[in-house]
CSV table of C-alpha atoms in Angstrom, one decimal:
chain,number,residue,atom,x,y,z
A,1,UNK,CA,14.4,-2.0,9.1
A,2,UNK,CA,10.9,-2.4,10.2
A,3,UNK,CA,9.3,-5.8,10.9
A,4,UNK,CA,4.9,-6.2,10.9
A,5,UNK,CA,3.9,-9.5,10.9
A,6,UNK,CA,0.8,-11.1,9.5
A,7,UNK,CA,-0.9,-14.6,8.8
A,8,UNK,CA,-0.3,-15.7,4.8
A,9,UNK,CA,-4.0,-17.1,5.0
A,10,UNK,CA,-7.2,-17.3,6.5
A,11,UNK,CA,-10.3,-18.7,5.7
A,12,UNK,CA,-13.9,-18.5,6.8
A,13,UNK,CA,-17.6,-19.0,6.3
A,14,UNK,CA,-20.1,-17.0,5.5
A,15,UNK,CA,-21.4,-15.3,7.9
A,16,UNK,CA,-18.8,-16.2,11.2
A,17,UNK,CA,-16.7,-13.4,12.6
A,18,UNK,CA,-12.8,-13.4,11.3
A,19,UNK,CA,-9.7,-11.4,13.5
A,20,UNK,CA,-6.8,-10.8,11.1
A,21,UNK,CA,-3.5,-10.4,13.8
A,22,UNK,CA,-0.8,-7.7,13.3
A,23,UNK,CA,2.4,-7.6,15.4
A,24,UNK,CA,4.9,-4.4,14.6
A,25,UNK,CA,8.2,-3.3,15.0
A,26,UNK,CA,8.7,0.0,14.5
A,27,UNK,CA,11.3,3.4,14.9
A,28,UNK,CA,8.8,5.1,16.1
A,29,UNK,CA,4.8,4.9,15.7
A,30,UNK,CA,2.5,7.3,14.1
A,31,UNK,CA,-0.6,4.9,13.7
A,32,UNK,CA,-2.0,1.8,12.1
A,33,UNK,CA,-3.8,1.7,9.2
A,34,UNK,CA,-5.4,-1.9,7.3
A,35,UNK,CA,-6.1,-1.8,3.8
A,36,UNK,CA,-8.1,-4.4,1.9
A,37,UNK,CA,-6.5,-4.9,-1.7
A,38,UNK,CA,-9.3,-6.8,-4.4
A,39,UNK,CA,-7.2,-9.1,-6.7
A,40,UNK,CA,-6.4,-6.9,-9.8
A,41,UNK,CA,-7.7,-3.8,-8.0
A,42,UNK,CA,-6.2,-0.4,-5.6
A,43,UNK,CA,-5.6,-1.4,-2.0
A,44,UNK,CA,-8.6,0.7,0.0
A,45,UNK,CA,-8.6,1.5,2.9
A,46,UNK,CA,-10.4,0.9,5.9
A,47,UNK,CA,-9.6,2.2,9.2
A,48,UNK,CA,-6.7,3.7,11.2
A,49,UNK,CA,-5.8,3.1,15.0
A,50,UNK,CA,-3.3,5.9,16.4
A,51,UNK,CA,-5.1,5.8,20.4
A,52,UNK,CA,-5.3,2.3,22.0
A,53,UNK,CA,-8.5,0.7,21.7
A,54,UNK,CA,-11.1,-0.6,19.3
A,55,UNK,CA,-12.4,1.6,16.2
A,56,UNK,CA,-15.6,0.5,15.1
A,57,UNK,CA,-16.9,1.2,11.4
A,58,UNK,CA,-19.7,-0.9,10.7
A,59,UNK,CA,-18.8,-5.2,9.8
A,60,UNK,CA,-14.7,-4.2,10.4
A,61,UNK,CA,-13.6,-3.0,14.2
A,62,UNK,CA,-10.3,-2.1,14.6
A,63,UNK,CA,-7.9,-2.8,17.9
A,64,UNK,CA,-4.9,-1.8,18.6
A,65,UNK,CA,-1.9,-2.0,21.5
A,66,UNK,CA,0.9,0.0,21.2
A,67,UNK,CA,3.1,-1.5,24.5
A,68,UNK,CA,2.2,-4.3,22.3
A,69,UNK,CA,2.9,-3.6,19.1
A,70,UNK,CA,-0.4,-5.2,18.3
A,71,UNK,CA,-3.5,-4.9,16.2
A,72,UNK,CA,-6.0,-7.2,14.7
A,73,UNK,CA,-8.9,-6.8,11.9
A,74,UNK,CA,-12.5,-8.2,12.9
A,75,UNK,CA,-14.2,-9.3,10.1
A,76,UNK,CA,-18.0,-10.1,11.0
A,77,UNK,CA,-20.8,-11.1,9.3
A,78,UNK,CA,-19.0,-12.6,7.0
A,79,UNK,CA,-20.3,-12.2,2.9
A,80,UNK,CA,-18.5,-13.7,0.3
A,81,UNK,CA,-17.3,-10.1,-1.5
A,82,UNK,CA,-14.8,-10.3,1.7
A,83,UNK,CA,-12.4,-12.7,0.1
A,84,UNK,CA,-9.7,-9.9,-0.3
A,85,UNK,CA,-6.4,-9.5,0.5
A,86,UNK,CA,-5.5,-7.6,4.1
A,87,UNK,CA,-2.5,-5.4,4.6
A,88,UNK,CA,-1.6,-4.1,7.8
A,89,UNK,CA,0.3,-1.4,7.3
A,90,UNK,CA,3.1,1.4,10.3
A,91,UNK,CA,3.7,4.6,9.9
A,92,UNK,CA,7.1,5.0,12.1
A,93,UNK,CA,8.9,7.9,13.6
A,94,UNK,CA,10.0,9.0,10.2
A,95,UNK,CA,6.9,9.2,9.3
A,96,UNK,CA,7.2,6.3,7.1
A,97,UNK,CA,4.4,3.9,6.0
A,98,UNK,CA,5.7,0.6,6.5
A,99,UNK,CA,3.6,-2.3,5.2
A,100,UNK,CA,3.2,-6.4,6.0
A,101,UNK,CA,2.9,-8.8,3.1
A,102,UNK,CA,-0.6,-9.7,3.4
A,103,UNK,CA,-3.4,-11.5,4.7
A,104,UNK,CA,-5.6,-13.4,2.1
A,105,UNK,CA,-9.0,-14.1,3.2
A,106,UNK,CA,-11.1,-16.8,1.3
A,107,UNK,CA,-15.4,-16.7,2.2
A,108,UNK,CA,-16.7,-20.0,1.7
A,109,UNK,CA,-20.3,-20.2,1.1
B,1,UNK,CA,-12.0,4.6,-8.1
B,2,UNK,CA,-10.2,6.3,-5.2
B,3,UNK,CA,-9.0,8.9,-7.4
B,4,UNK,CA,-5.3,8.1,-8.7
B,5,UNK,CA,-5.3,6.9,-11.7
B,6,UNK,CA,-2.4,4.6,-13.5
B,7,UNK,CA,-1.0,3.6,-16.6
B,8,UNK,CA,-0.9,1.2,-18.4
B,9,UNK,CA,-2.3,-1.1,-16.3
B,10,UNK,CA,-0.5,-4.3,-17.9
B,11,UNK,CA,3.5,-3.9,-19.6
B,12,UNK,CA,5.5,-6.7,-20.9
B,13,UNK,CA,8.7,-5.1,-22.0
B,14,UNK,CA,12.0,-6.5,-23.5
B,15,UNK,CA,15.1,-6.1,-21.2
B,16,UNK,CA,16.4,-3.8,-23.4
B,17,UNK,CA,13.2,-1.3,-23.7
B,18,UNK,CA,12.8,1.9,-22.4
B,19,UNK,CA,8.6,2.2,-20.8
B,20,UNK,CA,7.6,5.1,-18.5
B,21,UNK,CA,4.9,4.6,-16.2
B,22,UNK,CA,2.5,7.0,-15.2
B,23,UNK,CA,0.6,8.7,-12.2
B,24,UNK,CA,-2.6,11.5,-12.1
B,25,UNK,CA,-4.3,12.4,-9.0
B,26,UNK,CA,-6.5,15.7,-8.9
B,27,UNK,CA,-7.3,15.0,-5.3
B,28,UNK,CA,-5.5,17.9,-4.1
B,29,UNK,CA,-2.6,15.7,-2.8
B,30,UNK,CA,0.8,17.2,-1.8
B,31,UNK,CA,2.6,13.3,-1.6
B,32,UNK,CA,3.0,11.3,-4.1
B,33,UNK,CA,4.4,7.4,-3.7
B,34,UNK,CA,5.6,5.0,-5.9
B,35,UNK,CA,5.2,1.0,-4.5
B,36,UNK,CA,6.6,-2.6,-5.7
B,37,UNK,CA,4.4,-5.3,-5.3
B,38,UNK,CA,5.7,-8.4,-5.4
B,39,UNK,CA,3.7,-12.0,-5.0
B,40,UNK,CA,3.0,-12.9,-1.3
B,41,UNK,CA,5.6,-9.8,-0.1
B,42,UNK,CA,5.1,-7.0,1.4
B,43,UNK,CA,4.2,-3.9,0.0
B,44,UNK,CA,8.2,-2.1,-0.8
B,45,UNK,CA,8.2,1.8,-0.9
B,46,UNK,CA,10.6,3.2,-4.1
B,47,UNK,CA,10.3,7.1,-3.6
B,48,UNK,CA,8.6,9.5,-2.6
B,49,UNK,CA,8.0,12.9,-3.6
B,50,UNK,CA,7.1,15.7,-1.3
B,51,UNK,CA,5.1,19.2,-2.5
B,52,UNK,CA,7.7,17.7,-5.8
B,53,UNK,CA,10.7,17.4,-4.2
B,54,UNK,CA,12.0,14.0,-4.2
B,55,UNK,CA,12.0,13.3,-0.6
B,56,UNK,CA,13.0,9.4,-0.7
B,57,UNK,CA,14.8,7.0,-2.6
B,58,UNK,CA,14.7,3.5,-0.8
B,59,UNK,CA,18.3,1.7,-2.1
B,60,UNK,CA,16.4,1.4,-5.6
B,61,UNK,CA,18.7,0.4,-8.6
B,62,UNK,CA,19.0,3.1,-11.1
B,63,UNK,CA,17.3,1.7,-13.9
B,64,UNK,CA,13.8,2.9,-12.7
B,65,UNK,CA,14.2,6.9,-12.3
B,66,UNK,CA,11.3,9.0,-11.3
B,67,UNK,CA,10.0,12.3,-12.5
B,68,UNK,CA,6.8,14.6,-10.6
B,69,UNK,CA,6.5,17.4,-12.7
B,70,UNK,CA,4.2,19.2,-10.8
B,71,UNK,CA,1.9,17.6,-7.4
B,72,UNK,CA,-0.5,16.6,-9.6
B,73,UNK,CA,1.8,13.6,-11.5
B,74,UNK,CA,4.1,11.0,-10.9
B,75,UNK,CA,5.7,9.1,-14.0
B,76,UNK,CA,8.2,6.2,-13.4
B,77,UNK,CA,11.1,5.8,-16.1
B,78,UNK,CA,12.4,2.1,-16.9
B,79,UNK,CA,15.2,0.8,-18.8
B,80,UNK,CA,16.9,-2.0,-19.0
B,81,UNK,CA,14.7,-3.9,-16.3
B,82,UNK,CA,15.7,-7.7,-15.3
B,83,UNK,CA,13.0,-10.5,-15.5
B,84,UNK,CA,13.2,-10.5,-11.0
B,85,UNK,CA,11.9,-6.4,-11.3
B,86,UNK,CA,8.2,-8.1,-13.2
B,87,UNK,CA,5.3,-7.4,-10.5
B,88,UNK,CA,2.9,-4.7,-9.4
B,89,UNK,CA,3.9,-1.5,-9.5
B,90,UNK,CA,1.6,0.9,-7.5
B,91,UNK,CA,0.9,4.7,-6.8
B,92,UNK,CA,-0.1,6.4,-4.0
B,93,UNK,CA,-0.9,9.7,-3.3
B,94,UNK,CA,-2.1,11.3,-0.1
B,95,UNK,CA,-1.9,15.5,1.0
B,96,UNK,CA,1.2,15.3,3.0
B,97,UNK,CA,3.5,13.1,3.8
B,98,UNK,CA,3.9,13.9,6.7
B,99,UNK,CA,0.9,14.1,7.9
B,100,UNK,CA,-0.1,10.6,10.3
B,101,UNK,CA,-3.7,10.3,10.5
B,102,UNK,CA,-4.2,10.3,6.9
B,103,UNK,CA,-4.5,7.3,4.7
B,104,UNK,CA,-2.6,7.0,0.9
B,105,UNK,CA,-5.1,6.7,-1.8
B,106,UNK,CA,-3.5,4.0,-4.2
B,107,UNK,CA,-4.2,3.7,-7.8
B,108,UNK,CA,-4.9,0.1,-9.5
B,109,UNK,CA,-1.2,-1.0,-10.8
B,110,UNK,CA,0.7,-1.4,-13.4
B,111,UNK,CA,1.4,-4.7,-13.9
B,112,UNK,CA,5.3,-5.0,-15.9
B,113,UNK,CA,6.4,-8.0,-17.1
B,114,UNK,CA,9.4,-8.4,-18.5
B,115,UNK,CA,10.8,-10.7,-20.6
């Protein structure tokens, strides 16, 4: 099966920066996704990386290194509403999307 | 609102009951998915339908039976479930199973409790 690892929990202060790491081992690679999921709500799409490098989208950025099987999601200028679970997902060589267990981020005032 | 609607939002059922979960999307997508989300565990892919044909059954027990009558609707029929089947069941859709750079859109899920 596929193996996708990310930390279980992270805590940060409002206005700060948090970096959520994701490492993966999959059979083939067709892209990496980050989703945000608030409690009791649907996961919503944040970012997509298929080539190495940094993708920036407002306060959120995502980085990918295919050779290292590594990605991170960077959340800048944290706001209270950013408290949520962040899911790393990888599309493998058969186009199947596998998810990590998610990282719960708690933003404190 | 993601464009994917799931009903019911919450369901409590006994182990001898039969119930169905419904998922509907009007995004024009051709692929639909069922995922199981248990606490502190990764989302587990259960079934995939692409253009109404089932393309993936991820070793799911037969007490879960999917149905996809058309590209807009997906059902999950449940019977004789076990307490360990209690979880959040998420439906998702995407333009096609084979598009690598398009994200899946998720519904809000059905919180299932088996008693």
